[in-house]
mmCIF file of C-alpha atoms in Angstrom:
data_model
loop_
_atom_site.group_PDB
_atom_site.id
_atom_site.type_symbol
_atom_site.label_atom_id
_atom_site.label_comp_id
_atom_site.label_asym_id
_atom_site.label_seq_id
_atom_site.Cartn_x
_atom_site.Cartn_y
_atom_site.Cartn_z
ATOM 1 C CA MET A 1 -20.069 45.365 15.974
ATOM 2 C CA HIS A 2 -20.549 44.240 12.218
ATOM 3 C CA VAL A 3 -16.862 44.087 11.794
ATOM 4 C CA LEU A 4 -17.113 41.631 14.324
ATOM 5 C CA LEU A 5 -20.440 39.794 12.537
ATOM 6 C CA LEU A 6 -18.907 39.352 8.804
ATOM 7 C CA PRO A 7 -15.197 36.966 10.113
ATOM 8 C CA LEU A 8 -17.651 34.408 12.382
ATOM 9 C CA LEU A 9 -20.990 34.723 9.443
ATOM 10 C CA VAL A 10 -18.209 33.751 7.072
ATOM 11 C CA PHE A 11 -16.531 31.475 9.522
ATOM 12 C CA VAL A 12 -20.077 29.619 10.378
ATOM 13 C CA LEU A 13 -20.561 28.473 6.996
ATOM 14 C CA LEU A 14 -17.419 27.422 6.163
ATOM 15 C CA ALA A 15 -17.820 24.844 9.320
ATOM 16 C CA GLY A 16 -21.300 24.644 8.177
ATOM 17 C CA PHE A 17 -19.681 23.522 4.868
ATOM 18 C CA GLY A 18 -16.650 21.151 6.111
ATOM 19 C CA LEU A 19 -19.763 19.150 8.593
ATOM 20 C CA VAL A 20 -21.708 18.991 5.628
ATOM 21 C CA ARG A 21 -19.423 17.540 3.492
ATOM 22 C CA PHE A 22 -17.547 15.190 6.283
ATOM 23 C CA VAL A 23 -21.897 13.413 7.006
ATOM 24 C CA ILE A 24 -21.625 12.883 3.603
ATOM 25 C CA PHE A 25 -18.404 11.518 3.905
ATOM 26 C CA VAL A 26 -19.534 9.308 6.644
ATOM 27 C CA ARG A 27 -22.912 8.502 5.249
ATOM 28 C CA LYS A 28 -20.615 6.869 2.170
ATOM 29 C CA PHE A 29 -18.273 5.331 4.026
ATOM 30 C CA ARG A 30 -18.848 1.114 3.829
ATOM 31 C CA VAL A 31 -16.874 -1.015 4.845
ATOM 32 C CA THR A 32 -17.658 -5.489 3.785
ATOM 33 C CA VAL A 33 -15.705 -8.174 4.474
ATOM 34 C CA GLN A 34 -16.860 -11.508 3.664
ATOM 35 C CA PRO A 35 -16.034 -14.658 4.861
ATOM 36 C CA GLY A 36 -13.637 -17.613 2.585
ATOM 37 C CA THR A 37 -11.224 -20.441 2.315
ATOM 38 C CA GLU A 38 -8.146 -18.458 1.525
ATOM 39 C CA GLY A 39 -8.558 -15.627 3.835
ATOM 40 C CA PRO A 40 -11.657 -12.788 4.702
ATOM 41 C CA ALA A 41 -12.287 -10.735 1.323
ATOM 42 C CA LEU A 42 -12.598 -6.877 2.337
ATOM 43 C CA HIS A 43 -14.158 -4.537 0.144
ATOM 44 C CA VAL A 44 -13.807 -0.403 1.614
ATOM 45 C CA GLU A 45 -16.134 1.942 -0.275
ATOM 46 C CA THR A 46 -15.820 5.792 0.549
ATOM 47 C CA SER A 47 -17.221 8.357 -1.584
ATOM 48 C CA ALA A 48 -13.309 9.498 -2.228
ATOM 49 C CA GLY A 49 -12.879 5.505 -3.898
ATOM 50 C CA ASN A 50 -12.707 2.317 -3.185
ATOM 51 C CA LEU A 51 -10.285 -0.607 -1.931
ATOM 52 C CA ASP A 52 -10.529 -4.304 -2.259
ATOM 53 C CA LEU A 53 -8.227 -7.191 -0.637
ATOM 54 C CA GLU A 54 -8.541 -10.085 -2.143
ATOM 55 C CA PRO A 55 -6.822 -13.817 -0.887
ATOM 56 C CA LEU A 56 -5.066 -15.400 -3.101
ATOM 57 C CA GLN A 57 -4.161 -19.593 -3.098
ATOM 58 C CA GLN A 58 -1.128 -18.996 -3.904
ATOM 59 C CA LEU A 59 2.327 -16.570 -3.316
ATOM 60 C CA ASP A 60 2.048 -15.511 -7.543
ATOM 61 C CA PRO A 61 4.891 -16.833 -9.501
ATOM 62 C CA ARG A 62 6.318 -14.028 -10.434
ATOM 63 C CA LEU A 63 6.858 -12.618 -6.818
ATOM 64 C CA LYS A 64 8.334 -15.806 -5.976
ATOM 65 C CA SER A 65 11.510 -15.304 -8.857
ATOM 66 C CA PHE A 66 12.265 -11.940 -5.797
ATOM 67 C CA VAL A 67 16.017 -12.157 -4.841
ATOM 68 C CA LEU A 68 14.925 -12.718 -1.298
ATOM 69 C CA TYR A 69 17.016 -11.842 1.440
ATOM 70 C CA PRO A 70 18.559 -14.686 3.439
ATOM 71 C CA GLY A 71 16.304 -15.504 6.959
ATOM 72 C CA ALA A 72 13.606 -12.996 5.778
ATOM 73 C CA GLN A 73 10.157 -14.769 7.496
ATOM 74 C CA PRO A 74 6.609 -13.885 6.334
ATOM 75 C CA ARG A 75 5.360 -11.115 7.759
ATOM 76 C CA ILE A 76 2.735 -13.506 9.291
ATOM 77 C CA ALA A 77 3.296 -17.076 9.029
ATOM 78 C CA ASP A 78 1.363 -18.980 7.088
ATOM 79 C CA SER A 79 -0.927 -16.105 6.070
ATOM 80 C CA PRO A 80 -2.588 -16.154 2.536
ATOM 81 C CA GLU A 81 -1.095 -13.467 0.007
ATOM 82 C CA TYR A 82 -3.251 -10.799 -1.082
ATOM 83 C CA LEU A 83 -4.550 -9.034 -4.304
ATOM 84 C CA ALA A 84 -5.058 -5.001 -3.333
ATOM 85 C CA SER A 85 -7.107 -2.315 -6.134
ATOM 86 C CA GLY A 86 -8.430 0.362 -5.425
ATOM 87 C CA GLY A 87 -8.258 4.627 -6.370
ATOM 88 C CA ARG A 88 -10.776 6.656 -7.212
ATOM 89 C CA PRO A 89 -12.464 6.137 -10.859
ATOM 90 C CA GLY A 90 -10.102 6.604 -13.551
ATOM 91 C CA ARG A 91 -6.879 6.394 -11.694
ATOM 92 C CA GLU A 92 -7.521 2.647 -9.935
ATOM 93 C CA MET A 93 -4.413 0.872 -8.970
ATOM 94 C CA ARG A 94 -3.878 -3.063 -8.860
ATOM 95 C CA ALA A 95 -1.012 -4.607 -7.123
ATOM 96 C CA ILE A 96 0.420 -7.985 -5.128
ATOM 97 C CA ALA A 97 2.541 -8.116 -1.979
ATOM 98 C CA ALA A 98 4.624 -10.527 -0.356
ATOM 99 C CA THR A 99 5.683 -8.772 3.077
ATOM 100 C CA TYR A 100 8.519 -10.360 4.787
ATOM 101 C CA TRP A 101 10.240 -9.204 7.912
ATOM 102 C CA THR A 102 13.838 -9.717 9.123
ATOM 103 C CA PRO A 103 15.791 -8.602 12.751
ATOM 104 C CA ASP A 104 18.336 -7.436 10.831
ATOM 105 C CA LEU A 105 19.230 -3.348 10.822
ATOM 106 C CA SER A 106 16.909 -1.938 7.400
ATOM 107 C CA GLY A 107 20.654 -0.539 6.427
ATOM 108 C CA LYS A 108 22.764 -4.142 6.337
ATOM 109 C CA VAL A 109 19.540 -5.321 4.276
ATOM 110 C CA LEU A 110 19.765 -2.053 2.280
ATOM 111 C CA ASP A 111 23.117 -3.304 1.626
ATOM 112 C CA PHE A 112 22.181 -6.744 0.816
ATOM 113 C CA TYR A 113 19.601 -5.417 -2.055
ATOM 114 C CA ARG A 114 21.676 -3.180 -3.571
ATOM 115 C CA SER A 115 24.783 -5.634 -3.934
ATOM 116 C CA GLN A 116 22.551 -9.074 -5.932
ATOM 117 C CA LEU A 117 20.497 -6.128 -8.334
ATOM 118 C CA PRO A 118 22.542 -3.270 -8.466
ATOM 119 C CA GLN A 119 21.081 -2.188 -12.074
ATOM 120 C CA TRP A 120 17.900 -1.214 -9.507
ATOM 121 C CA THR A 121 16.875 2.025 -8.736
ATOM 122 C CA SER A 122 16.857 3.076 -5.295
ATOM 123 C CA LYS A 123 15.156 6.264 -3.380
ATOM 124 C CA LEU A 124 14.111 6.963 -0.119
ATOM 125 C CA GLU A 125 10.309 7.545 0.535
ATOM 126 C CA PRO A 126 8.024 9.211 3.323
ATOM 127 C CA TRP A 127 6.010 6.376 4.563
ATOM 128 C CA GLY A 128 3.441 6.460 7.117
ATOM 129 C CA VAL A 129 4.425 9.901 9.766
ATOM 130 C CA ALA A 130 2.287 12.277 9.117
ATOM 131 C CA ASP A 131 5.583 14.979 9.992
ATOM 132 C CA GLY A 132 7.426 12.938 7.376
ATOM 133 C CA ALA A 133 9.633 10.945 10.049
ATOM 134 C CA GLY A 134 8.719 7.802 8.434
ATOM 135 C CA HIS A 135 10.272 6.877 5.998
ATOM 136 C CA ALA A 136 11.076 3.562 2.959
ATOM 137 C CA TRP A 137 13.654 2.386 0.606
ATOM 138 C CA ALA A 138 12.543 1.979 -2.449
ATOM 139 C CA LEU A 139 13.770 -0.367 -5.163
ATOM 140 C CA THR A 140 12.713 -0.014 -8.721
ATOM 141 C CA ASN A 141 13.891 -2.401 -11.710
ATOM 142 C CA PRO A 142 14.454 -0.016 -14.634
ATOM 143 C CA ALA A 143 13.739 -2.985 -16.814
ATOM 144 C CA GLU A 144 10.625 -3.836 -15.800
ATOM 145 C CA PRO A 145 9.136 -0.772 -13.070
ATOM 146 C CA ALA A 146 6.379 -2.501 -12.210
ATOM 147 C CA CYS A 147 8.563 -4.504 -9.944
ATOM 148 C CA SER A 148 9.297 -2.876 -7.315
ATOM 149 C CA ILE A 149 10.868 -3.311 -3.014
ATOM 150 C CA ARG A 150 10.141 -1.420 -0.646
ATOM 151 C CA ILE A 151 12.549 -1.674 2.271
ATOM 152 C CA ARG A 152 11.614 -0.316 6.073
ATOM 153 C CA SER A 153 12.410 -0.753 9.863
ATOM 154 C CA GLN A 154 9.656 -1.758 11.278
ATOM 155 C CA TYR A 155 8.578 -3.707 13.779
ATOM 156 C CA GLY A 156 11.933 -4.082 15.769
ATOM 157 C CA GLY A 157 13.466 -5.230 12.345
ATOM 158 C CA THR A 158 13.802 -4.530 8.601
ATOM 159 C CA THR A 159 10.114 -5.230 6.657
ATOM 160 C CA ILE A 160 10.821 -5.795 3.325
ATOM 161 C CA GLU A 161 7.936 -6.078 0.949
ATOM 162 C CA ASN A 162 8.238 -7.587 -2.787
ATOM 163 C CA ILE A 163 5.181 -5.443 -4.946
ATOM 164 C CA LEU A 164 4.420 -6.688 -8.822
ATOM 165 C CA GLU A 165 1.966 -4.048 -9.887
ATOM 166 C CA LEU A 166 -0.822 -4.863 -12.430
ATOM 167 C CA ALA A 167 -2.701 -3.221 -15.195
ATOM 168 C CA ALA A 168 -5.745 -1.375 -13.771
ATOM 169 C CA ALA A 169 -8.030 -3.652 -15.908
ATOM 170 C CA ALA A 170 -6.986 -7.020 -15.316
ATOM 171 C CA GLY A 171 -8.858 -9.387 -13.475
ATOM 172 C CA PRO A 172 -7.999 -12.251 -10.980
ATOM 173 C CA ALA A 173 -7.866 -15.155 -13.365
ATOM 174 C CA GLU A 174 -5.487 -12.680 -15.694
ATOM 175 C CA GLN A 175 -2.715 -12.189 -12.830
ATOM 176 C CA GLY A 176 -0.435 -14.183 -15.434
ATOM 177 C CA THR A 177 0.742 -11.315 -17.792
ATOM 178 C CA LEU A 178 1.558 -7.378 -16.685
ATOM 179 C CA GLN A 179 1.018 -4.963 -18.969
#
């Protein structure tokens, strides 16, 4: 009888500890949406870190200089571009992204970018699906590692993200320089 009580006691203690941690996480989970003229700003705060999305008035000129697949359209017409920042304290990240979509297959889009940007490196990465079934091609400029293009099959076509990583300490007024 005592042999069964010990594993049950261990299970109850671990489950109780997990429940307490979950309650602490949920209590510290806060979402704030602030309306603005350029679009809503979103702030998510958790015990694991923060995420901020700030709308930008116009597309960053450095993103305009990226090669764009012929016929690709903005993912959401007339939507503002966002500056994303967040992460755990001490491991924060900032990036600006412009997202486009085309009905063409991802292989055709990838071939286009490989022909237009032969110096850029490409790598297949897992994306979005916990079981590893989802993937995206990431193309990176070796001369400017903060610039990348992500290509993935999505929404019955191909999504193209032009991404510019910024220095974590740079404020919105300092977006003009990469560090």
